[in-house]
XYZ file of C-alpha atoms in Angstrom:
386
model
C -74.615 14.124 176.128
C -74.608 12.335 172.796
C -75.278 14.043 169.489
C -78.693 12.374 169.296
C -79.676 13.738 172.734
C -78.630 17.266 171.810
C -80.565 16.940 168.552
C -83.693 15.858 170.465
C -83.307 18.775 172.917
C -82.884 21.183 170.005
C -86.009 19.892 168.210
C -87.999 19.949 171.443
C -86.854 23.506 172.228
C -87.589 24.903 168.777
C -91.058 23.338 168.674
C -91.756 24.578 172.219
C -90.989 28.134 171.122
C -93.157 27.628 168.029
C -96.090 26.431 170.149
C -95.723 29.357 172.582
C -95.618 31.785 169.640
C -98.717 30.123 168.201
C -100.435 30.524 171.581
C -99.796 34.287 171.530
C -101.049 34.494 167.940
C -104.279 32.664 168.832
C -104.869 35.036 171.770
C -104.376 37.999 169.443
C -106.962 36.586 167.002
C -109.662 36.673 169.689
C -112.321 34.521 171.387
C -113.742 32.846 168.266
C -110.334 31.489 167.278
C -109.696 30.347 170.859
C -112.965 28.399 170.928
C -112.204 26.758 167.582
C -108.714 25.798 168.778
C -110.114 24.290 172.002
C -112.575 22.223 169.931
C -109.785 21.068 167.600
C -107.535 20.074 170.515
C -110.435 18.248 172.152
C -111.150 16.191 169.015
C -107.466 15.333 168.551
C -107.061 14.260 172.199
C -110.173 12.105 171.937
C -108.872 10.527 168.720
C -105.494 9.713 170.323
C -107.022 7.966 173.350
C -109.637 6.074 171.324
C -106.938 4.960 168.866
C -104.958 3.416 171.734
C -108.011 1.378 172.722
C -108.628 0.364 169.137
C -105.021 -0.822 168.730
C -105.138 -2.813 171.953
C -108.299 -4.684 170.987
C -108.001 -4.422 167.177
C -107.465 -8.168 166.717
C -110.869 -8.892 168.245
C -112.706 -6.955 165.502
C -115.270 -5.436 167.851
C -118.267 -4.273 165.773
C -119.072 -0.552 165.590
C -116.505 0.402 168.256
C -114.978 3.406 166.497
C -118.266 4.423 164.888
C -120.062 4.506 168.221
C -117.136 6.278 169.921
C -117.295 9.169 167.440
C -121.090 9.186 167.578
C -121.010 9.628 171.368
C -118.440 12.413 170.928
C -120.862 14.244 168.633
C -123.754 13.730 171.080
C -121.825 15.043 174.092
C -120.517 18.047 172.157
C -124.026 18.825 170.937
C -125.229 18.814 174.541
C -122.438 20.988 175.972
C -122.239 23.514 173.156
C -126.019 23.722 173.051
C -125.970 24.637 176.738
C -123.348 27.302 176.001
C -125.416 28.799 173.175
C -128.499 28.940 175.415
C -126.534 30.581 178.249
C -124.474 33.142 176.376
C -126.314 33.758 173.093
C -129.844 34.325 174.381
C -130.438 37.343 172.135
C -129.492 35.363 169.034
C -131.659 32.427 170.075
C -134.616 34.734 170.682
C -134.240 36.208 167.203
C -134.058 32.937 165.238
C -137.148 30.708 165.379
C -135.328 27.395 164.610
C -132.903 28.140 167.446
C -135.811 28.808 169.806
C -137.124 25.303 169.137
C -133.686 23.712 169.584
C -133.042 25.691 172.795
C -136.415 24.829 174.300
C -136.078 21.077 173.702
C -132.289 20.939 173.821
C -131.922 18.470 176.681
C -134.622 16.176 175.341
C -132.975 16.131 171.893
C -129.567 15.491 173.492
C -130.946 12.594 175.529
C -132.700 11.135 172.469
C -129.441 11.240 170.494
C -127.555 9.540 173.315
C -130.304 6.950 173.703
C -130.017 6.079 170.005
C -126.291 5.427 170.476
C -126.990 3.371 173.592
C -129.448 1.178 171.686
C -126.953 0.813 168.821
C -124.369 -0.437 171.311
C -126.752 -2.999 172.795
C -127.656 -4.246 169.299
C -123.958 -4.565 168.435
C -123.204 -6.951 171.316
C -121.664 -10.235 170.171
C -121.768 -13.257 172.454
C -118.051 -14.078 172.350
C -116.998 -10.439 172.958
C -119.410 -9.225 175.678
C -116.724 -8.364 178.226
C -114.438 -6.591 175.745
C -117.325 -4.598 174.293
C -118.291 -3.351 177.734
C -114.627 -2.531 178.391
C -114.596 -0.358 175.298
C -117.979 1.196 176.126
C -116.511 2.266 179.475
C -113.283 3.359 177.720
C -115.250 5.694 175.459
C -117.267 7.214 178.298
C -114.246 7.794 180.545
C -112.490 9.463 177.598
C -115.535 11.694 177.083
C -115.465 12.594 180.776
C -111.755 13.443 180.760
C -111.553 15.231 177.422
C -114.928 16.659 176.374
C -116.280 17.681 179.775
C -113.079 19.460 180.744
C -112.779 21.104 177.312
C -116.226 22.535 177.938
C -114.963 23.955 181.239
C -112.076 25.625 179.369
C -114.616 27.467 177.210
C -116.708 28.357 180.257
C -113.586 29.891 181.820
C -112.969 31.847 178.612
C -116.425 33.434 178.788
C -115.623 34.669 182.304
C -112.788 36.704 180.783
C -109.780 35.825 178.679
C -107.539 36.260 181.719
C -109.132 33.139 183.248
C -108.134 31.261 180.095
C -104.643 32.697 179.559
C -103.278 32.690 183.115
C -104.062 29.017 184.003
C -102.693 27.748 180.676
C -99.571 29.915 181.008
C -99.046 28.711 184.581
C -98.971 25.062 183.462
C -96.614 25.886 180.580
C -94.298 27.832 182.907
C -94.281 25.074 185.508
C -93.501 22.462 182.862
C -90.535 24.496 181.558
C -89.155 25.597 184.938
C -89.484 22.160 186.542
C -87.597 20.740 183.549
C -84.821 23.363 183.826
C -84.423 23.027 187.603
C -84.438 19.248 187.282
C -81.950 19.350 184.406
C -79.400 21.504 186.253
C -79.987 20.606 189.922
C -82.013 17.370 189.909
C -80.662 14.610 192.149
C -83.585 13.148 194.120
C -86.233 11.081 192.249
C -89.787 12.311 192.802
C -92.095 9.483 191.693
C -91.565 6.067 190.127
C -94.149 6.669 187.400
C -91.864 9.376 185.961
C -88.245 8.440 186.775
C -86.853 11.657 185.254
C -88.901 13.893 187.594
C -86.982 15.132 190.650
C -87.811 16.888 193.902
C -85.463 19.713 192.946
C -87.370 20.290 189.709
C -90.726 20.009 191.487
C -89.839 22.551 194.214
C -87.963 24.912 191.907
C -90.829 24.826 189.426
C -93.267 25.726 192.211
C -91.482 28.902 193.318
C -90.740 30.013 189.748
C -94.371 29.442 188.721
C -95.777 31.442 191.653
C -93.537 34.401 190.762
C -94.417 34.100 187.063
C -98.164 33.893 187.769
C -98.005 36.917 190.084
C -96.251 39.050 187.452
C -98.464 37.853 184.578
C -101.590 38.610 186.640
C -100.309 42.166 187.216
C -99.651 42.736 183.510
C -102.956 41.346 182.204
C -105.133 42.974 184.889
C -104.389 46.373 183.357
C -106.159 45.617 180.079
C -109.913 45.568 179.569
C -109.489 43.144 176.651
C -108.301 40.430 179.060
C -110.400 41.052 182.178
C -113.887 41.632 180.732
C -116.256 38.682 180.291
C -116.649 37.616 176.684
C -120.159 38.539 175.544
C -122.196 38.303 172.355
C -123.363 41.542 170.719
C -126.627 40.915 168.868
C -126.258 44.123 166.859
C -122.879 43.244 165.355
C -123.343 39.445 165.613
C -119.881 39.267 167.150
C -118.111 38.867 170.461
C -117.401 41.855 172.680
C -114.963 42.301 175.565
C -116.045 45.683 176.913
C -117.107 46.317 180.500
C -116.403 48.166 183.711
C -113.717 45.931 185.301
C -114.858 44.137 188.429
C -113.269 44.825 191.818
C -110.690 42.046 191.516
C -109.167 43.880 188.545
C -109.002 47.280 190.259
C -105.803 48.292 192.078
C -106.248 48.260 195.858
C -104.073 49.116 198.845
C -103.270 46.370 201.337
C -101.726 46.777 204.794
C -98.788 44.432 205.283
C -98.401 42.271 208.422
C -96.291 43.804 211.202
C -93.441 41.314 210.670
C -93.167 42.271 207.000
C -93.414 45.989 207.860
C -90.470 45.709 210.248
C -88.400 43.787 207.707
C -89.100 45.736 204.517
C -89.994 49.122 206.070
C -93.192 49.120 203.985
C -96.578 49.605 205.607
C -98.792 49.122 202.566
C -98.595 47.677 199.091
C -100.749 48.266 196.006
C -101.950 45.130 194.252
C -104.669 43.903 191.970
C -106.763 41.382 193.978
C -106.420 39.008 191.013
C -102.696 38.802 191.805
C -103.601 37.180 195.124
C -105.894 34.746 193.311
C -103.029 33.993 190.916
C -100.962 32.687 193.845
C -103.617 30.028 194.531
C -103.889 29.176 190.832
C -100.098 28.910 190.554
C -99.870 26.773 193.688
C -102.415 24.326 192.315
C -100.830 24.325 188.857
C -97.373 23.521 190.236
C -98.225 21.228 193.181
C -101.340 19.319 192.037
C -101.323 19.967 188.283
C -98.301 17.675 187.650
C -100.359 14.762 188.950
C -102.328 14.997 185.707
C -99.032 14.254 183.971
C -98.262 11.419 186.407
C -101.705 9.968 185.706
C -100.993 10.107 181.972
C -97.586 8.459 182.549
C -99.247 5.620 184.452
C -101.797 5.213 181.657
C -99.065 4.984 179.005
C -97.055 2.517 181.072
C -100.143 0.345 181.488
C -100.353 -0.011 177.698
C -96.576 -0.018 177.130
C -96.485 3.079 174.938
C -94.088 6.025 175.095
C -96.461 8.749 173.902
C -100.157 9.095 173.050
C -99.173 9.817 169.433
C -96.322 11.315 167.418
C -98.110 14.482 166.271
C -95.405 16.853 167.596
C -91.781 15.687 167.166
C -90.004 15.595 170.508
C -93.245 16.098 172.446
C -95.488 13.185 171.440
C -99.205 13.666 170.911
C -101.500 16.571 171.660
C -102.711 14.732 174.772
C -99.114 14.580 176.029
C -99.114 18.407 176.071
C -102.563 18.797 177.610
C -102.597 16.123 180.327
C -102.069 18.781 183.037
C -104.095 21.500 181.287
C -107.403 19.682 181.653
C -106.946 19.231 185.408
C -105.978 22.907 185.712
C -109.044 23.991 183.723
C -111.345 22.052 186.051
C -109.775 23.619 189.127
C -110.060 27.097 187.590
C -113.752 26.542 186.844
C -114.421 25.327 190.398
C -112.379 28.230 191.817
C -114.361 30.801 189.816
C -117.682 29.250 190.812
C -116.694 29.048 194.497
C -114.822 32.298 195.126
C -115.284 34.703 192.201
C -118.496 34.508 190.249
C -121.530 36.454 191.382
C -124.885 36.923 189.663
C -124.373 37.758 185.983
C -126.734 40.616 184.952
C -126.307 39.953 181.217
C -127.299 36.292 181.574
C -130.304 37.241 183.721
C -131.366 39.775 181.083
C -131.014 37.205 178.299
C -133.221 34.781 180.227
C -135.808 37.510 180.815
C -135.920 38.299 177.101
C -136.840 34.675 176.378
C -139.969 34.852 178.566
C -143.481 35.618 177.351
C -144.493 39.347 177.458
C -146.925 38.822 180.344
C -144.203 37.059 182.345
C -141.801 39.928 181.659
C -144.417 42.446 182.869
C -145.023 40.436 186.023
C -141.296 40.417 186.836
C -141.084 44.156 186.068
C -143.892 44.984 188.521
C -142.410 42.706 191.191
C -138.975 44.259 190.815
C -140.443 47.771 190.802
C -142.318 47.121 194.068
C -139.241 45.566 195.655
C -137.048 48.564 194.791
C -139.638 51.024 196.115
C -139.880 49.130 199.416
C -136.114 49.517 199.801
C -136.376 53.262 199.007
C -134.252 52.825 195.911
C -136.910 54.483 193.755
C -138.779 57.741 194.470
C -142.440 57.305 195.513
C -145.069 57.380 192.776
C -146.404 60.781 193.926
C -142.992 62.378 193.654
C -142.560 60.878 190.209
C -145.882 62.325 189.082
C -144.835 65.769 190.289
């Protein structure tokens, strides 16, 4: 290797360690900091992709392109974060009258804001640039879909418990590092033409290393309430709380091993956290399907003849270059939670009940009371009177 190559590897390695250290620091600082960081990353990724479009079509001087792009970003963020506030901060909304108005008409206000931007776009159309303007309109909306929507899913995962935020992100980071190391030392067979440096050896080695890493990380984090409890809002302290009785998937359970394994290892049972089993599926996706987010990004950059999305991080490129796989992983995690993990959330139900009118609350109380008595879950009224 030349001196320049070793210098690039050194810079890349040092900055990788710095970013991993920063990741641990952000986790230590808590949910509020994590949300702010996700928003910052989202804005930077959006800016990098929109800038590429602006550079490609800059010579055409399309009117209002960047202005409208940022306006639509604001509109979409207002919609998504407004939905989050209504879902998870019901007590706060109920207490503040202006927030009650915004929560009640949130979707109408969001649509009105978007409609204003839509009309601005139509008014900005210039006869000689119709096709290019519609190209850029589509460019902006696809960018919003890729970046903003999936950033919102990252925050939704965070509210399910910090473990659902930390483990998927760590899995992608681990796979990226281990695939690079296996490819560097053992790589011989090219994997895909879009990324000539990727090899089958790195892909397969990264998979097995990531599954082991995810399994161990899941075991370590499942022991701490701070990581496994859903992130909630405490109206008394006006702050986030992570206190709860851990759900079943974070409670150690005994599993009987298959007969073949029993005969080989001489073990009949093994104690595991159920989340460790879920981590195997998350790791498998992150190492087998997750890299396709990177391949997609590589194809996008090749289409516009650029090496990186930006030069924000020396040796790594732009922020989007680091998060191309993370967004795909976040979407899978959200779908996985919704499909296999999440049940009814009592705190969200309670928040919605508190937003109802008093007579509606009484009606629900009487209905629930009758239902519980019919199932013999409450003593009869006569026994209560005695």
